[in-house]
Coordinates of C-alpha atoms in Angstrom, one line a residue:
Chain A
X23 CA -20.4 -51.5 78.1
X24 CA -18.8 -54.8 78.8
X25 CA -17.4 -54.7 82.3
X26 CA -13.9 -55.9 81.5
X27 CA -13.4 -52.9 79.2
X28 CA -15.0 -50.6 81.8
X29 CA -12.5 -51.8 84.3
X30 CA -9.6 -51.2 81.9
X31 CA -10.7 -47.7 81.1
X32 CA -11.4 -46.9 84.7
X33 CA -8.2 -48.1 86.4
X34 CA -5.6 -49.7 84.1
X35 CA -3.0 -51.9 85.9
X36 CA -0.2 -53.3 83.7
X37 CA 1.9 -56.4 83.4
X38 CA 4.8 -55.6 81.1
X39 CA 6.3 -58.5 79.2
X40 CA 9.4 -57.6 77.1
X41 CA 11.3 -54.4 76.8
X42 CA 11.6 -52.9 80.3
X43 CA 11.5 -49.2 79.1
X44 CA 7.7 -49.6 78.4
X45 CA 7.2 -50.6 82.1
X46 CA 9.3 -47.6 83.1
X47 CA 7.0 -45.4 81.0
X48 CA 4.0 -46.7 82.9
X49 CA 5.7 -46.3 86.3
X50 CA 6.7 -42.7 85.4
X51 CA 3.0 -41.9 85.0
X52 CA 2.3 -43.3 88.5
X53 CA 0.2 -46.3 87.4
X54 CA 0.6 -49.8 88.8
X55 CA 2.9 -52.0 86.8
X56 CA 4.9 -55.3 87.2
X57 CA 7.6 -56.3 84.8
X58 CA 8.0 -59.9 83.9
X59 CA 11.6 -61.1 83.5
X60 CA 11.0 -62.6 80.0
X61 CA 13.3 -64.8 78.0
X62 CA 12.7 -66.7 74.8
X63 CA 11.5 -70.2 75.4
X64 CA 14.1 -72.8 74.5
X65 CA 13.4 -74.9 71.4
X66 CA 13.3 -78.0 73.4
X67 CA 10.7 -76.4 75.7
X68 CA 8.6 -75.7 72.5
X69 CA 8.9 -79.3 71.4
X70 CA 7.9 -80.6 74.8
X71 CA 5.0 -78.2 74.9
X72 CA 3.7 -79.3 71.5
X73 CA 4.0 -82.9 72.5
X74 CA 2.1 -82.2 75.7
X75 CA -0.6 -80.3 73.8
X76 CA -1.1 -83.3 71.5
X77 CA -1.5 -85.6 74.5
X78 CA -3.9 -83.4 76.5
Chain B
X5 CA 42.7 -51.4 67.1
X6 CA 41.9 -54.2 69.4
X7 CA 38.7 -56.3 69.5
X8 CA 37.5 -58.0 72.7
X9 CA 34.5 -60.3 72.7
X10 CA 32.5 -61.5 75.8
X11 CA 29.8 -64.1 75.5
X12 CA 27.4 -64.5 78.3
X13 CA 25.6 -67.8 77.9
X14 CA 21.9 -67.9 78.5
X15 CA 21.5 -64.3 79.5
X16 CA 18.6 -62.7 77.5
X17 CA 18.2 -58.9 77.5
X18 CA 15.8 -56.9 75.2
X19 CA 17.1 -54.9 72.3
X20 CA 16.4 -51.5 73.8
X21 CA 18.3 -52.4 76.9
X22 CA 21.2 -53.7 74.8
X23 CA 21.3 -50.5 72.8
X24 CA 21.8 -48.6 76.0
X25 CA 24.5 -51.1 77.1
X26 CA 26.4 -50.6 73.8
X27 CA 26.0 -46.8 74.2
X28 CA 27.5 -46.9 77.7
X29 CA 30.5 -49.0 76.6
X30 CA 31.1 -46.7 73.7
X31 CA 31.6 -43.8 76.1
X32 CA 34.3 -45.6 78.0
X33 CA 37.9 -44.3 77.5
X34 CA 39.6 -45.5 74.4
X35 CA 36.6 -47.4 73.0
X36 CA 35.9 -46.7 69.4
X37 CA 32.8 -48.9 68.9
X38 CA 30.8 -51.4 70.9
X39 CA 28.0 -53.8 70.1
X40 CA 25.7 -55.7 72.5
X41 CA 23.3 -58.2 70.9
X42 CA 21.8 -61.6 71.3
X43 CA 23.7 -64.1 69.2
X44 CA 21.0 -64.8 66.6
X45 CA 22.3 -65.7 63.1
X46 CA 21.2 -62.2 61.7
X47 CA 23.0 -60.4 64.5
X48 CA 26.1 -62.5 64.0
X49 CA 26.1 -61.6 60.3
X50 CA 25.8 -57.9 61.1
X51 CA 28.7 -58.1 63.5
X52 CA 30.8 -59.8 60.9
X53 CA 29.9 -57.2 58.3
X54 CA 30.9 -54.4 60.8
X55 CA 34.2 -56.1 61.4
X56 CA 33.2 -56.8 65.1
X57 CA 33.9 -60.5 65.0
X58 CA 36.1 -63.3 66.2
X59 CA 35.7 -67.1 66.6
X60 CA 33.7 -66.8 69.8
X61 CA 31.0 -64.7 68.1
X62 CA 30.6 -67.5 65.5
X63 CA 30.1 -70.0 68.4
X64 CA 27.4 -68.0 70.1
X65 CA 23.7 -69.0 69.9
X66 CA 20.5 -67.1 70.0
X67 CA 20.2 -67.5 73.8
X68 CA 23.7 -66.0 74.4
X69 CA 24.4 -62.3 74.9
X70 CA 27.4 -61.2 72.8
X71 CA 29.3 -58.0 73.7
X72 CA 32.0 -56.9 71.3
X73 CA 34.3 -54.0 72.1
X74 CA 36.6 -52.3 69.5
X75 CA 39.1 -50.1 71.3
X76 CA 42.2 -48.1 70.3
X77 CA 44.6 -50.2 72.4
X78 CA 44.7 -53.6 74.0
X79 CA 44.6 -52.0 77.4
X80 CA 41.5 -49.9 76.7
X81 CA 39.7 -53.0 75.3
X82 CA 40.6 -55.1 78.3
X83 CA 39.7 -52.3 80.8
X84 CA 36.3 -52.0 79.2
X85 CA 35.8 -55.8 79.2
X86 CA 36.6 -56.1 82.9
X87 CA 33.7 -53.6 83.6
X88 CA 31.0 -55.9 82.0
X89 CA 29.2 -56.5 85.2
X90 CA 28.8 -52.7 85.6
X91 CA 27.5 -52.3 82.0
X92 CA 24.7 -54.9 82.4
X93 CA 24.0 -54.3 86.1
X94 CA 20.8 -52.4 85.8
X95 CA 19.2 -55.4 84.1
X96 CA 19.3 -57.4 87.3
X97 CA 17.7 -54.7 89.4
X98 CA 14.7 -55.6 91.7
X99 CA 12.3 -53.7 89.4
X100 CA 12.3 -56.9 87.2
X101 CA 10.2 -58.4 89.9
X102 CA 8.2 -61.2 88.4
X103 CA 9.6 -64.4 86.9
X104 CA 6.4 -65.3 85.0
X105 CA 3.0 -63.9 84.1
X106 CA 1.4 -65.9 87.0
X107 CA 4.0 -64.6 89.4
X108 CA 3.2 -61.0 88.1
X109 CA -0.5 -61.6 88.8
X110 CA 0.3 -62.7 92.4
X111 CA 2.2 -59.4 92.9
X112 CA -0.5 -57.3 91.1
X113 CA -3.8 -59.2 91.4
X114 CA -5.9 -56.4 89.9
X115 CA -3.8 -56.2 86.7
X116 CA -6.0 -55.9 83.7
X117 CA -3.8 -55.4 80.7
X118 CA -0.6 -57.1 79.4
X119 CA 1.8 -54.8 77.6
X120 CA 3.7 -57.2 75.3
X121 CA 6.9 -56.2 73.5
X122 CA 8.7 -59.5 73.0
X123 CA 10.2 -60.6 69.7
X124 CA 7.4 -61.1 67.1
X125 CA 7.6 -64.8 66.9
X126 CA 6.8 -65.1 70.6
X127 CA 4.2 -62.4 70.9
X128 CA 1.1 -64.5 69.9
X129 CA 1.9 -67.0 72.7
X130 CA 2.3 -64.3 75.3
X131 CA -1.0 -62.6 74.1
X132 CA -2.8 -65.9 74.3
X133 CA -1.5 -66.5 77.9
X134 CA -2.7 -63.0 78.8
X135 CA -6.2 -63.6 77.4
X136 CA -6.4 -66.9 79.2
X137 CA -5.9 -65.0 82.5
X138 CA -8.6 -62.5 81.7
X139 CA -6.2 -59.7 80.7
X140 CA -6.6 -57.3 77.7
X141 CA -3.5 -57.4 75.5
X142 CA -1.6 -54.4 74.1
X143 CA 0.8 -56.0 71.6
X144 CA 3.6 -53.6 70.6
X145 CA 5.5 -56.4 68.8
X146 CA 5.2 -56.7 65.1
X147 CA 5.8 -59.9 63.1
X148 CA 2.7 -61.8 64.3
X149 CA 0.9 -63.7 61.5
X150 CA -2.5 -62.6 60.3
X151 CA -3.9 -66.0 61.2
X152 CA -2.7 -65.6 64.8
X153 CA -4.0 -62.1 64.9
X154 CA -7.5 -63.2 63.8
X155 CA -7.6 -66.1 66.2
X156 CA -6.5 -63.9 69.2
X157 CA -9.0 -61.2 68.3
X158 CA -11.9 -63.6 67.9
X159 CA -11.1 -65.2 71.2
X160 CA -10.7 -61.8 72.9
X161 CA -14.0 -60.6 71.5
X162 CA -15.8 -63.7 72.9
X163 CA -14.4 -63.0 76.3
X164 CA -15.1 -59.3 76.3
X165 CA -11.4 -58.4 76.0
X166 CA -9.5 -56.2 73.6
X167 CA -6.4 -57.1 71.7
X168 CA -4.7 -53.8 70.8
X169 CA -2.2 -54.8 68.1
X170 CA -0.1 -56.5 67.0
X171 CA 2.1 -53.7 65.9
X172 CA 0.2 -51.3 68.2
X173 CA 2.4 -48.3 69.0
X174 CA 0.1 -46.3 71.2
X175 CA -3.0 -46.3 73.5
X176 CA -4.3 -44.0 76.2
X177 CA -6.7 -45.8 78.6
X178 CA -8.1 -44.0 81.6
X179 CA -5.4 -41.3 81.2
X180 CA -2.6 -43.8 81.2
X181 CA -0.4 -43.9 78.1
X182 CA 0.7 -47.4 76.9
X183 CA 3.7 -47.8 74.5
X184 CA 4.7 -44.5 72.9
X185 CA 2.2 -42.0 74.2
X186 CA 2.0 -38.4 75.2
X187 CA 0.9 -36.4 78.3
X188 CA -2.4 -35.1 77.2
X189 CA -5.3 -33.5 79.0
X190 CA -8.4 -35.7 79.6
X191 CA -11.5 -34.5 77.7
X192 CA -14.4 -35.3 75.4
X193 CA -12.7 -36.8 72.3
X194 CA -12.2 -40.5 72.0
X195 CA -9.8 -42.0 69.4
X196 CA -9.7 -45.5 67.8
X197 CA -6.8 -46.1 65.6
X198 CA -4.7 -48.6 63.7
X199 CA -2.0 -45.9 63.4
X200 CA 0.4 -45.4 66.3
X201 CA 2.0 -42.0 65.5
X202 CA -1.4 -41.0 64.0
X203 CA -2.9 -41.4 67.4
X204 CA 0.0 -39.4 68.9
X205 CA -0.4 -36.6 66.4
X206 CA -4.2 -36.5 66.9
X207 CA -4.1 -36.6 70.7
X208 CA -1.4 -34.0 71.0
X209 CA -3.1 -31.6 68.5
X210 CA -6.3 -32.0 70.5
X211 CA -4.4 -31.1 73.7
X212 CA -2.6 -28.2 72.1
X213 CA -5.9 -26.8 70.9
X214 CA -7.1 -26.7 74.5
X215 CA -9.4 -29.8 74.4
X216 CA -8.7 -33.3 75.7
X217 CA -8.9 -37.0 75.1
X218 CA -11.2 -39.5 76.9
X219 CA -9.5 -42.7 75.7
X220 CA -7.4 -43.6 72.7
X221 CA -7.6 -47.3 71.8
X222 CA -5.0 -48.7 69.4
X223 CA -6.0 -51.5 67.2
X224 CA -2.9 -52.5 65.2
X225 CA -2.3 -51.5 61.6
X226 CA -4.0 -54.6 60.1
X227 CA -7.2 -54.5 62.1
X228 CA -9.3 -52.8 59.3
X229 CA -7.9 -55.1 56.6
X230 CA -10.6 -57.5 55.2
X231 CA -8.6 -60.4 56.6
X232 CA -9.0 -59.2 60.2
X233 CA -12.3 -57.4 59.6
X234 CA -12.0 -54.7 62.2
X235 CA -12.7 -56.9 65.3
X236 CA -10.9 -54.6 67.7
X237 CA -12.1 -51.4 66.0
X238 CA -15.7 -52.4 66.3
X239 CA -15.4 -53.4 69.9
X240 CA -13.5 -50.2 70.8
X241 CA -16.2 -48.1 68.9
X242 CA -19.0 -49.8 70.9
X243 CA -17.1 -49.2 74.2
X244 CA -16.5 -45.5 73.5
X245 CA -20.0 -45.0 72.2
X246 CA -21.5 -45.8 75.6
X247 CA -18.6 -44.2 77.6
X248 CA -20.1 -41.1 79.3
X249 CA -16.9 -39.1 79.0
X250 CA -16.7 -39.5 75.2
X251 CA -18.7 -37.0 73.1
X252 CA -17.1 -37.7 69.7
X253 CA -15.0 -40.5 68.3
X254 CA -12.2 -40.1 65.7
X255 CA -11.2 -43.3 63.8
X256 CA -7.7 -43.0 62.2
X257 CA -6.1 -45.6 59.9
X258 CA -4.3 -46.3 56.7
X259 CA -6.6 -47.5 53.9
X260 CA -9.1 -50.1 55.2
X261 CA -10.1 -53.1 53.1
X262 CA -13.1 -52.3 50.9
X263 CA -15.6 -54.6 52.6
X264 CA -14.4 -53.5 56.1
X265 CA -14.6 -49.8 55.2
X266 CA -18.3 -50.3 54.1
X267 CA -19.0 -52.1 57.4
X268 CA -17.2 -49.4 59.3
X269 CA -19.3 -46.6 57.7
X270 CA -22.5 -48.5 58.5
X271 CA -21.4 -49.1 62.1
X272 CA -20.4 -45.4 62.5
X273 CA -23.8 -44.3 61.3
X274 CA -25.5 -46.6 63.8
X275 CA -23.8 -45.0 66.8
X276 CA -25.4 -42.1 68.7
X277 CA -21.9 -40.6 69.3
X278 CA -20.7 -38.7 66.2
X279 CA -17.8 -40.3 64.4
X280 CA -15.0 -38.7 62.3
X281 CA -13.4 -41.1 59.8
X282 CA -9.8 -40.4 58.9
X283 CA -8.6 -43.2 56.6
X284 CA -5.3 -41.7 55.3
X285 CA -4.8 -42.3 51.6
X286 CA -8.2 -43.9 51.1
X287 CA -11.2 -42.5 49.3
X288 CA -14.0 -42.6 51.9
X289 CA -17.3 -41.9 50.2
X290 CA -19.3 -38.9 51.2
X291 CA -22.4 -39.7 53.3
X292 CA -24.6 -38.7 56.1
X293 CA -24.1 -39.8 59.7
X294 CA -20.3 -39.4 59.8
X295 CA -17.7 -36.8 59.0
X296 CA -14.7 -37.5 56.7
X297 CA -11.1 -36.1 57.1
X298 CA -8.3 -36.4 54.6
X299 CA -5.5 -35.5 57.1
X300 CA -5.0 -35.7 60.9
X301 CA -5.3 -31.9 61.1
X302 CA -8.7 -32.0 59.4
X303 CA -9.8 -34.9 61.8
X304 CA -8.9 -32.8 64.8
X305 CA -10.7 -29.7 63.4
X306 CA -13.9 -31.7 62.9
X307 CA -13.7 -33.3 66.3
X308 CA -13.1 -29.9 68.0
X309 CA -16.1 -28.5 66.1
X310 CA -18.3 -31.4 67.0
X311 CA -17.5 -31.0 70.7
X312 CA -18.4 -27.3 70.5
X313 CA -14.9 -26.5 71.8
X314 CA -12.3 -24.2 70.2
X315 CA -12.1 -25.2 66.5
X316 CA -8.5 -24.1 66.0
X317 CA -5.5 -26.2 65.1
X318 CA -2.4 -24.4 66.6
X319 CA -0.8 -21.7 64.5
X320 CA -1.1 -21.7 60.7
X321 CA 1.6 -22.9 58.4
X322 CA 4.7 -20.9 57.8
X323 CA 4.0 -18.2 55.2
X324 CA 4.7 -18.5 51.5
X325 CA 7.5 -15.9 51.6
X326 CA 9.4 -18.1 54.1
X327 CA 9.1 -21.0 51.5
X328 CA 10.4 -18.6 48.8
X329 CA 13.3 -17.5 51.0
X330 CA 14.3 -21.2 51.6
X331 CA 13.9 -21.9 47.9
X332 CA 16.1 -19.0 46.8
X333 CA 19.0 -20.4 48.8
X334 CA 19.0 -23.7 47.0
X335 CA 21.3 -24.8 44.2
X336 CA 19.1 -25.3 41.1
X337 CA 20.1 -28.9 40.8
X338 CA 18.6 -29.6 44.2
X339 CA 15.0 -30.4 43.4
X340 CA 13.7 -33.2 45.6
X341 CA 11.9 -33.6 48.9
X342 CA 13.4 -36.4 51.0
X343 CA 11.3 -37.4 54.0
X344 CA 12.9 -39.5 56.8
X345 CA 10.3 -40.5 59.4
X346 CA 10.3 -42.3 62.7
X347 CA 6.5 -42.4 62.7
X348 CA 4.9 -44.7 60.1
X349 CA 1.5 -42.8 60.0
X350 CA 3.3 -39.5 59.6
X351 CA 5.3 -40.9 56.7
X352 CA 2.1 -42.1 55.1
X353 CA 0.3 -38.8 55.7
X354 CA 3.3 -36.9 54.2
X355 CA 2.9 -38.9 51.0
X356 CA -0.8 -38.1 50.8
X357 CA 0.0 -34.3 51.3
X358 CA 2.9 -34.3 48.8
X359 CA 0.8 -36.3 46.2
X360 CA -2.0 -33.9 46.5
X361 CA 0.5 -31.1 46.0
X362 CA 1.4 -32.7 42.7
X363 CA 4.6 -34.5 43.6
X364 CA 5.4 -38.1 42.6
X365 CA 6.9 -39.7 45.8
X366 CA 8.4 -43.1 46.2
X367 CA 8.6 -44.9 49.6
X368 CA 9.4 -48.2 51.3
X369 CA 5.8 -47.9 52.6
X370 CA 4.1 -46.5 49.5
X371 CA 0.6 -45.3 48.8
X372 CA 0.6 -47.3 45.7
X373 CA 2.8 -50.5 45.0
X374 CA 4.1 -49.0 41.8
X375 CA 5.9 -46.3 43.9
X376 CA 7.9 -48.7 46.0
X377 CA 11.4 -47.7 46.9
X378 CA 13.7 -50.3 48.6
X379 CA 15.4 -48.9 51.7
X380 CA 18.8 -50.0 50.3
X381 CA 18.3 -47.9 47.1
X382 CA 19.3 -44.3 46.7
X383 CA 16.3 -42.1 46.8
X384 CA 16.4 -40.8 43.2
X385 CA 13.4 -38.4 43.0
X386 CA 11.0 -37.4 45.8
X387 CA 11.1 -40.0 48.5
X388 CA 9.6 -40.6 52.0
X389 CA 11.0 -43.3 54.1
X390 CA 9.4 -44.9 57.1
X391 CA 12.4 -46.0 59.2
X392 CA 10.1 -47.7 61.7
X393 CA 8.7 -50.1 59.1
X394 CA 8.3 -53.7 60.3
X395 CA 11.2 -55.1 58.2
X396 CA 13.6 -52.5 59.6
X397 CA 12.9 -53.0 63.3
X398 CA 13.1 -56.8 63.5
X399 CA 15.4 -57.5 66.5
X400 CA 16.3 -53.8 66.7
X401 CA 15.0 -50.8 68.7
X402 CA 12.4 -48.5 67.0
X403 CA 13.8 -45.3 65.5
X404 CA 11.8 -43.4 68.2
X405 CA 14.2 -45.0 70.7
X406 CA 17.4 -45.5 68.6
X407 CA 18.7 -42.4 66.6
X408 CA 21.4 -44.2 64.7
X409 CA 19.6 -45.5 61.6
X410 CA 18.1 -42.1 60.9
X411 CA 21.4 -40.3 61.6
X412 CA 23.1 -42.3 58.8
X413 CA 20.3 -41.7 56.3
X414 CA 20.1 -37.9 57.1
X415 CA 23.8 -37.6 56.3
X416 CA 23.3 -39.6 53.1
X417 CA 20.3 -37.5 52.0
X418 CA 21.7 -34.1 52.8
X419 CA 24.9 -35.0 50.9
X420 CA 22.9 -36.2 47.9
X421 CA 23.1 -33.4 45.3
X422 CA 19.4 -33.9 44.4
X423 CA 18.0 -33.1 47.9
X424 CA 16.3 -29.7 48.2
X425 CA 14.2 -30.3 51.3
X426 CA 14.8 -32.7 54.1
X427 CA 11.5 -33.4 55.8
X428 CA 11.6 -34.9 59.4
X429 CA 9.2 -35.8 62.2
X430 CA 10.1 -35.6 65.8
X431 CA 7.9 -37.7 68.1
X432 CA 8.3 -37.3 71.8
X433 CA 6.4 -38.7 74.8
X434 CA 6.7 -41.6 77.3
X435 CA 9.1 -44.4 76.1
X436 CA 10.6 -42.2 73.3
X437 CA 14.3 -41.1 73.4
X438 CA 15.3 -38.4 75.9
X439 CA 16.3 -35.7 73.5
X440 CA 15.4 -36.5 69.8
X441 CA 15.8 -32.9 68.7
X442 CA 19.4 -32.8 69.9
X443 CA 20.1 -36.2 68.2
X444 CA 18.7 -34.8 64.9
X445 CA 20.7 -31.6 65.0
X446 CA 23.9 -33.6 65.4
X447 CA 22.9 -35.6 62.3
X448 CA 22.0 -32.5 60.4
X449 CA 25.4 -30.9 61.3
X450 CA 27.2 -34.0 60.0
X451 CA 25.1 -33.9 56.8
X452 CA 25.7 -30.2 56.2
X453 CA 29.4 -30.7 56.7
X454 CA 29.4 -33.5 54.2
X455 CA 27.2 -31.6 51.7
X456 CA 28.8 -28.2 51.8
X457 CA 25.6 -26.6 50.3
X458 CA 22.3 -25.4 51.6
X459 CA 19.4 -27.9 52.1
X460 CA 16.1 -26.7 53.5
X461 CA 15.2 -28.7 56.6
X462 CA 11.6 -28.8 57.7
X463 CA 10.2 -30.7 60.7
X464 CA 7.2 -31.1 63.0
X465 CA 7.3 -32.0 66.7
X466 CA 4.5 -34.4 67.8
X467 CA 4.1 -34.0 71.6
X468 CA 3.1 -31.6 74.3
X469 CA 4.9 -29.3 76.8
X470 CA 3.9 -31.8 79.5
X471 CA 5.9 -34.6 77.9
X472 CA 9.2 -35.5 79.6
X473 CA 11.1 -34.0 76.6
X474 CA 9.0 -30.7 76.6
X475 CA 7.8 -29.9 73.1
X476 CA 8.7 -26.2 73.3
X477 CA 12.2 -27.0 74.2
X478 CA 12.5 -29.5 71.3
X479 CA 11.2 -26.9 68.9
X480 CA 13.7 -24.4 70.2
X481 CA 16.7 -26.8 69.7
X482 CA 15.6 -27.4 66.1
X483 CA 15.0 -23.8 65.3
X484 CA 18.4 -22.9 66.7
X485 CA 19.9 -25.4 64.2
X486 CA 18.1 -23.6 61.3
X487 CA 15.3 -26.1 61.0
X488 CA 11.9 -24.7 60.0
X489 CA 9.4 -26.2 62.5
X490 CA 5.8 -26.3 61.5
X491 CA 2.8 -26.7 63.9
X492 CA 1.7 -30.1 62.6
X493 CA 3.1 -32.9 60.5
X494 CA 0.7 -32.2 57.7
X495 CA 1.7 -28.6 57.6
X496 CA 5.4 -29.6 57.5
X497 CA 4.8 -31.8 54.4
X498 CA 2.8 -29.1 52.8
X499 CA 5.5 -26.5 53.5
X500 CA 8.1 -28.9 52.0
X501 CA 6.0 -29.1 48.8
X502 CA 5.8 -25.3 48.7
X503 CA 9.5 -24.9 48.8
X504 CA 9.8 -27.3 45.9
X505 CA 7.2 -25.5 43.9
X506 CA 8.8 -22.1 44.6
X507 CA 12.1 -23.6 43.5
X508 CA 11.0 -25.4 40.4
X509 CA 7.5 -25.5 38.8
X510 CA 5.6 -28.7 39.4
X511 CA 6.2 -31.2 36.6
X512 CA 9.8 -30.1 36.2
X513 CA 10.4 -31.3 39.8
X514 CA 8.4 -34.5 39.7

């Protein structure tokens, strides 16, 4: 089996991005989890990112 | 009545958290109603429609948190408003540790999966960022385009990673439940599924029968469509086929695309591990080298038999005389089954079971496009509604977290003079609401008061006694409220059909 899937199935460790109650669910089961304080990107950020992507 | 509005500029909080904020404010003295939402155009329109509105709401933008309090007096409204910091305080707790994905990976360098539940339009970008950092992606969010899904899955496949989702409700990897998942024993049965509550029903029935689950890998509902071509399903099958703990694999889905179903059958035949195919509502051809199951119950029976373990689904369905007794209490004009589901797969399976019992059932997620029922319509004849359907949860919490949408519809259906049987699912487990049975019984009481006549209420509880909500306790609460609780969701649908048949011959009722 591919080793990245083996690692996931052997010892899952989670980064939660979005609704915090899913991270709570992981924590309640005793598994490692970090919650990212996510917020929607601003439209101007999107425009800048697209412009940068074109340049790079 | 007095309305107070507070707008917090640039404070983003997720919809589940905000539902809880509104809930806490509503319990404050003198408060009649409260709303806490991001100021998107759709949310502003809903606030206006609900009469929770003033000029400052109109000025809010999608990055602004809007809190509206409707209280009985000026004083009560003002008192609630001054406690805003308290209402939203838990959002700024230190558990929200990382400011970015890279920051999170510095804190937890061995992280290997990203659990993504951001609004759909941002989910593909977050999944891409996760794959770029070598993480598998579990994408709970719906609303990702098919093109983005295909691109993400192809890229993941190249890198040896899995994209579970989008619109993936459940996975259990190495004993850890992701999304909505139940506390189940580990054991020899592996599951691959594009059906979130289908995985929950399967894994909990396996547990309740005394067996266990090695891993359950969610794929997202569209994975087996011909557009996506089963990229995650095939990778997951290959992984489980060589996993030493997995002795049999169950694949569960709604109907796959024709070409992908043919490839799936070929693929299943080529594996040394036996495969059970449960494509609800699809006609899977009979063949050698795999087993077929028409319902989740049948899939569990096959899997148990193939592992040589106990081949029993928990208790048989309620007996026919119980159905007759329920039917005898009904007004003759009450002739229809009305199913209100939090679980999409369970809603789909209920339609398959009711159809096979001879009923014509309409739905917002129908087996056949000609049977479509818009959620805004009255149900008319037999109807099954999936209240967690993608179009109903955009920017709102799922009905497994938020009881309010189902509460309203339960009252409406029980009050409808055509309703004979109300068919419900209760899905418990990690991340689901704390006491769904209690929430349902409140709605049922409101409905009965409004109806003033008997309606048979039939339910199933998907979960285990090891879940935080305790399945036995949930069953007890429902039974005390006069609900007939069956052992499985398929049995509940079948029992609902029995009541209808005992009450009115098939054909007359359809």
